[in-house]
Amino acid sequence: MKNKIFVFDLDDTLYKEIDFLYSAYREIARWVELKFSLKDIYSFMLRAYENKSDVFSLLIRTYDLPLTKDDLLDMYRLHFPVICLDGDTEGVLNVLSLNYRLGMITDGRSITQRNKYRALELDRFIDDNDLIISEEFGSEKLSEKNFLFFQDKYINADFFYIGDNLRKDFITPNRLGWTTICLLDDGRNIHSQDFSCPEIYLPQLAINTLKDLLSLPGKNEDILITKNNYE
Ligand SMILES: [Mg+2]
């Protein structure tokens, strides 16, 4: 039997990116309140976000802060987030990692994504050497290079990619013959999912919860066995 390699996207797949946003807003609000003797900044920012405003520009303008938008963007990206895996995700990663090698391919800035990886304590399940962050790797999310890294490292395996973004997550692994799996939006995703795209962009499977990875249909009977470890 071939070995299986499960490679995950990070944002809105292993945790909800909106929780990173809340964490960053809380930290920025606390700092702004202390520094400029203000209050209720967090709720101001949340309201602005819900109104789809340019939150940082509006904050600076409303309170006449001696800051630039880039100052606040840096704080957003560089802060160490207070985020955690939900119980189901933790359980699924635990079971899968007992039986299979897990990896991650994620877009974004190195420091931001590494902070998330650390905050979520993902090193329990995904080795640092199997973590591909596009900025560090000198690639874009769509780049074949990210996926070939795993194919070259783990010869003669079946590869799975689990993500959420139809615009960029599945086209490349589809081309390379991976099994692509989309975690469906539960209403909390930052980017909406649009399934009306060319077929090559579509995932082969769609799941409502990562727990469904433990009972994939068809060729993955051995995963079914591991489900007993979880329930
Ligand atoms: Mg994502």
CSV table of C-alpha atoms and ligand atoms in Angstrom, one decimal:
chain,number,residue,atom,x,y,z
A,1,MET,CA,0.0,0.0,0.0
A,2,LYS,CA,1.3,3.5,-0.9
A,3,ASN,CA,2.0,5.9,1.9
A,4,LYS,CA,-0.2,8.9,2.1
A,5,ILE,CA,0.9,12.5,2.6
A,6,PHE,CA,-1.7,15.0,3.8
A,7,VAL,CA,-0.7,18.6,3.0
A,8,PHE,CA,-2.8,21.4,4.5
A,9,ASP,CA,-3.4,25.1,3.8
A,10,LEU,CA,-3.4,27.2,6.9
A,11,ASP,CA,-5.8,30.2,6.9
A,12,ASP,CA,-9.4,29.2,7.0
A,13,THR,CA,-8.4,25.5,6.8
A,14,LEU,CA,-6.7,24.7,10.1
A,15,TYR,CA,-8.1,27.7,11.9
A,16,LYS,CA,-10.4,30.6,11.0
A,17,GLU,CA,-8.4,33.7,9.8
A,18,ILE,CA,-11.1,36.0,11.3
A,19,ASP,CA,-9.7,34.9,14.7
A,20,PHE,CA,-6.3,36.2,13.7
A,21,LEU,CA,-7.9,39.5,12.8
A,22,TYR,CA,-9.7,39.7,16.1
A,23,SER,CA,-6.4,38.9,17.9
A,24,ALA,CA,-4.6,41.6,16.0
A,25,TYR,CA,-7.3,44.2,16.5
A,26,ARG,CA,-7.3,43.5,20.2
A,27,GLU,CA,-3.6,44.0,20.4
A,28,ILE,CA,-3.6,47.2,18.3
A,29,ALA,CA,-6.6,48.6,20.3
A,30,ARG,CA,-4.9,48.0,23.6
A,31,TRP,CA,-1.7,49.7,22.4
A,32,VAL,CA,-3.6,52.7,20.9
A,33,GLU,CA,-5.7,53.1,24.1
A,34,LEU,CA,-2.6,53.1,26.3
A,35,LYS,CA,-0.4,55.3,24.1
A,36,PHE,CA,-3.1,58.0,23.3
A,37,SER,CA,-5.3,57.7,26.5
A,38,LEU,CA,-8.3,56.5,24.5
A,39,LYS,CA,-10.9,53.9,25.1
A,40,ASP,CA,-13.3,51.6,23.3
A,41,ILE,CA,-10.9,51.4,20.3
A,42,TYR,CA,-11.5,47.6,19.8
A,43,SER,CA,-15.2,48.0,19.4
A,44,PHE,CA,-14.6,51.0,17.1
A,45,MET,CA,-12.4,48.8,14.9
A,46,LEU,CA,-14.9,45.9,14.9
A,47,ARG,CA,-17.7,48.2,13.8
A,48,ALA,CA,-15.5,49.7,11.1
A,49,TYR,CA,-14.7,46.1,9.9
A,50,GLU,CA,-18.3,45.1,9.9
A,51,ASN,CA,-19.1,48.2,7.9
A,52,LYS,CA,-16.4,47.2,5.4
A,53,SER,CA,-14.5,50.4,6.0
A,54,ASP,CA,-10.8,50.8,5.6
A,55,VAL,CA,-10.3,50.2,9.3
A,56,PHE,CA,-6.9,51.5,9.9
A,57,SER,CA,-7.3,54.7,7.8
A,58,LEU,CA,-10.6,55.4,9.6
A,59,LEU,CA,-9.0,54.9,13.0
A,60,ILE,CA,-6.2,57.2,12.3
A,61,ARG,CA,-8.5,59.9,10.8
A,62,THR,CA,-11.2,59.7,13.5
A,63,TYR,CA,-8.8,60.0,16.4
A,64,ASP,CA,-6.2,62.1,14.6
A,65,LEU,CA,-3.5,59.7,15.5
A,66,PRO,CA,0.1,60.5,14.5
A,67,LEU,CA,0.5,57.1,12.8
A,68,THR,CA,0.5,55.8,9.2
A,69,LYS,CA,-1.6,53.0,7.9
A,70,ASP,CA,1.6,51.1,7.4
A,71,ASP,CA,2.4,51.4,11.1
A,72,LEU,CA,-0.8,49.6,11.9
A,73,LEU,CA,-0.5,47.1,9.1
A,74,ASP,CA,3.0,46.2,10.5
A,75,MET,CA,1.5,45.6,13.9
A,76,TYR,CA,-1.3,43.5,12.4
A,77,ARG,CA,1.2,41.3,10.5
A,78,LEU,CA,3.9,41.1,13.2
A,79,HIS,CA,1.9,40.6,16.3
A,80,PHE,CA,2.0,37.1,18.0
A,81,PRO,CA,-1.6,36.0,17.7
A,82,VAL,CA,-3.8,34.5,20.4
A,83,ILE,CA,-5.4,31.7,18.3
A,84,CYS,CA,-5.9,28.0,18.9
A,85,LEU,CA,-7.0,24.9,17.1
A,86,ASP,CA,-10.5,23.8,17.7
A,87,GLY,CA,-11.0,20.5,19.4
A,88,ASP,CA,-12.1,18.7,16.2
A,89,THR,CA,-9.2,19.9,14.2
A,90,GLU,CA,-6.7,19.0,16.9
A,91,GLY,CA,-8.3,15.5,17.1
A,92,VAL,CA,-8.1,14.9,13.4
A,93,LEU,CA,-4.5,16.1,13.1
A,94,ASN,CA,-3.6,13.9,16.0
A,95,VAL,CA,-5.1,10.8,14.4
A,96,LEU,CA,-3.8,11.5,10.9
A,97,SER,CA,-0.3,12.2,12.2
A,98,LEU,CA,-0.2,8.8,14.0
A,99,ASN,CA,-0.5,7.2,10.6
A,100,TYR,CA,0.7,9.6,7.9
A,101,ARG,CA,3.1,12.4,7.3
A,102,LEU,CA,1.5,15.8,7.4
A,103,GLY,CA,2.7,19.0,5.7
A,104,MET,CA,1.6,22.5,5.0
A,105,ILE,CA,1.7,24.9,2.1
A,106,THR,CA,0.7,28.4,2.9
A,107,ASP,CA,0.7,31.8,1.3
A,108,GLY,CA,1.9,34.9,3.0
A,109,ARG,CA,4.7,36.5,4.9
A,110,SER,CA,7.2,34.3,6.7
A,111,ILE,CA,7.0,35.9,10.1
A,112,THR,CA,3.2,36.1,10.1
A,113,GLN,CA,2.7,32.5,9.1
A,114,ARG,CA,5.4,31.2,11.4
A,115,ASN,CA,3.8,33.1,14.3
A,116,LYS,CA,0.5,31.4,13.5
A,117,TYR,CA,2.2,28.0,13.2
A,118,ARG,CA,3.7,28.5,16.7
A,119,ALA,CA,0.6,29.9,18.3
A,120,LEU,CA,-1.4,27.0,17.1
A,121,GLU,CA,1.4,24.6,18.3
A,122,LEU,CA,1.2,22.9,14.9
A,123,ASP,CA,4.7,21.5,15.4
A,124,ARG,CA,2.9,18.7,17.3
A,125,PHE,CA,1.6,17.4,14.0
A,126,ILE,CA,3.6,19.0,11.2
A,127,ASP,CA,7.4,19.0,11.1
A,128,ASP,CA,9.0,22.3,10.6
A,129,ASN,CA,10.8,20.8,7.6
A,130,ASP,CA,7.4,20.0,6.0
A,131,LEU,CA,6.2,23.6,6.3
A,132,ILE,CA,6.3,25.6,3.0
A,133,ILE,CA,5.7,29.3,3.3
A,134,SER,CA,5.6,30.9,-0.1
A,135,GLU,CA,7.6,34.0,0.8
A,136,GLU,CA,10.4,31.9,2.3
A,137,PHE,CA,10.3,29.5,-0.7
A,138,GLY,CA,10.5,32.3,-3.2
A,139,SER,CA,7.3,31.2,-4.8
A,140,GLU,CA,3.6,31.9,-5.2
A,141,LYS,CA,0.9,29.7,-3.8
A,142,LEU,CA,0.1,28.4,-7.3
A,143,SER,CA,3.7,27.5,-8.0
A,144,GLU,CA,4.4,23.8,-8.8
A,145,LYS,CA,7.6,24.2,-6.8
A,146,ASN,CA,5.7,24.1,-3.5
A,147,PHE,CA,4.0,20.8,-4.3
A,148,LEU,CA,7.0,19.2,-6.1
A,149,PHE,CA,8.9,19.7,-2.8
A,150,PHE,CA,6.7,17.0,-1.2
A,151,GLN,CA,6.7,14.7,-4.3
A,152,ASP,CA,10.5,14.8,-4.4
A,153,LYS,CA,10.8,14.2,-0.7
A,154,TYR,CA,8.3,11.4,-0.3
A,155,ILE,CA,8.7,9.2,-3.3
A,156,ASN,CA,5.9,6.9,-4.4
A,157,ALA,CA,3.2,8.3,-2.1
A,158,ASP,CA,-0.4,9.4,-2.6
A,159,PHE,CA,-0.7,13.1,-2.0
A,160,PHE,CA,-3.7,15.1,-0.6
A,161,TYR,CA,-4.1,18.8,-0.4
A,162,ILE,CA,-6.7,20.3,1.9
A,163,GLY,CA,-7.6,24.0,1.4
A,164,ASP,CA,-10.4,26.4,1.2
A,165,ASN,CA,-9.6,28.9,-1.6
A,166,LEU,CA,-10.9,27.9,-5.1
A,167,ARG,CA,-8.9,30.7,-6.8
A,168,LYS,CA,-5.5,29.3,-5.8
A,169,ASP,CA,-5.5,26.2,-3.7
A,170,PHE,CA,-6.4,23.3,-6.0
A,171,ILE,CA,-5.3,24.1,-9.6
A,172,THR,CA,-1.7,23.1,-9.2
A,173,PRO,CA,-2.2,19.9,-7.1
A,174,ASN,CA,-5.0,19.0,-9.6
A,175,ARG,CA,-2.5,19.2,-12.4
A,176,LEU,CA,0.0,17.1,-10.5
A,177,GLY,CA,-2.5,14.4,-9.8
A,178,TRP,CA,-3.0,15.0,-6.1
A,179,THR,CA,-6.4,14.4,-4.4
A,180,THR,CA,-7.7,17.9,-3.7
A,181,ILE,CA,-10.2,18.5,-0.9
A,182,CYS,CA,-12.0,21.7,0.0
A,183,LEU,CA,-13.2,22.5,3.5
A,184,LEU,CA,-16.5,24.2,2.9
A,185,ASP,CA,-17.0,27.7,4.4
A,186,ASP,CA,-19.0,27.5,7.6
A,187,GLY,CA,-19.9,31.2,7.2
A,188,ARG,CA,-16.9,32.5,9.1
A,189,ASN,CA,-14.3,32.5,6.2
A,190,ILE,CA,-12.7,35.8,5.3
A,191,HIS,CA,-12.7,35.0,1.6
A,192,SER,CA,-16.0,33.7,0.1
A,193,GLN,CA,-16.0,30.5,-1.9
A,194,ASP,CA,-17.1,30.6,-5.5
A,195,PHE,CA,-17.6,27.2,-7.1
A,196,SER,CA,-18.5,28.7,-10.5
A,197,CYS,CA,-14.9,28.5,-11.9
A,198,PRO,CA,-13.2,26.4,-14.5
A,199,GLU,CA,-13.0,22.7,-13.7
A,200,ILE,CA,-9.3,22.6,-13.2
A,201,TYR,CA,-9.8,25.0,-10.2
A,202,LEU,CA,-12.3,22.8,-8.5
A,203,PRO,CA,-11.5,20.4,-5.7
A,204,GLN,CA,-12.2,16.7,-6.2
A,205,LEU,CA,-13.9,16.4,-2.9
A,206,ALA,CA,-15.7,18.9,-0.6
A,207,ILE,CA,-16.0,18.3,3.1
A,208,ASN,CA,-18.0,20.1,5.9
A,209,THR,CA,-15.6,19.4,8.6
A,210,LEU,CA,-12.0,18.2,8.8
A,211,LYS,CA,-13.4,15.1,10.6
A,212,ASP,CA,-14.6,14.0,7.2
A,213,LEU,CA,-10.9,13.3,6.4
A,214,LEU,CA,-11.2,10.3,8.6
A,215,SER,CA,-13.8,8.7,6.4
A,216,LEU,CA,-13.0,9.7,2.9
A,217,PRO,CA,-14.9,7.7,0.3
A,218,GLY,CA,-13.4,5.1,-2.0
A,219,LYS,CA,-9.8,4.4,-2.0
A,220,ASN,CA,-9.0,5.4,1.5
A,221,GLU,CA,-10.4,2.4,3.5
A,222,ASP,CA,-7.4,2.4,5.8
A,223,ILE,CA,-8.3,5.9,7.0
A,224,LEU,CA,-11.6,4.4,8.1
A,225,ILE,CA,-9.7,2.2,10.5
A,226,THR,CA,-8.0,5.1,12.1
A,227,LYS,CA,-11.4,6.8,12.8
A,228,ASN,CA,-11.9,4.4,15.7
A,229,ASN,CA,-8.9,6.0,17.4
A,230,TYR,CA,-10.6,9.3,17.2
A,231,GLU,CA,-14.2,8.6,18.3
B,1,MG,MG,-6.8,29.4,3.1
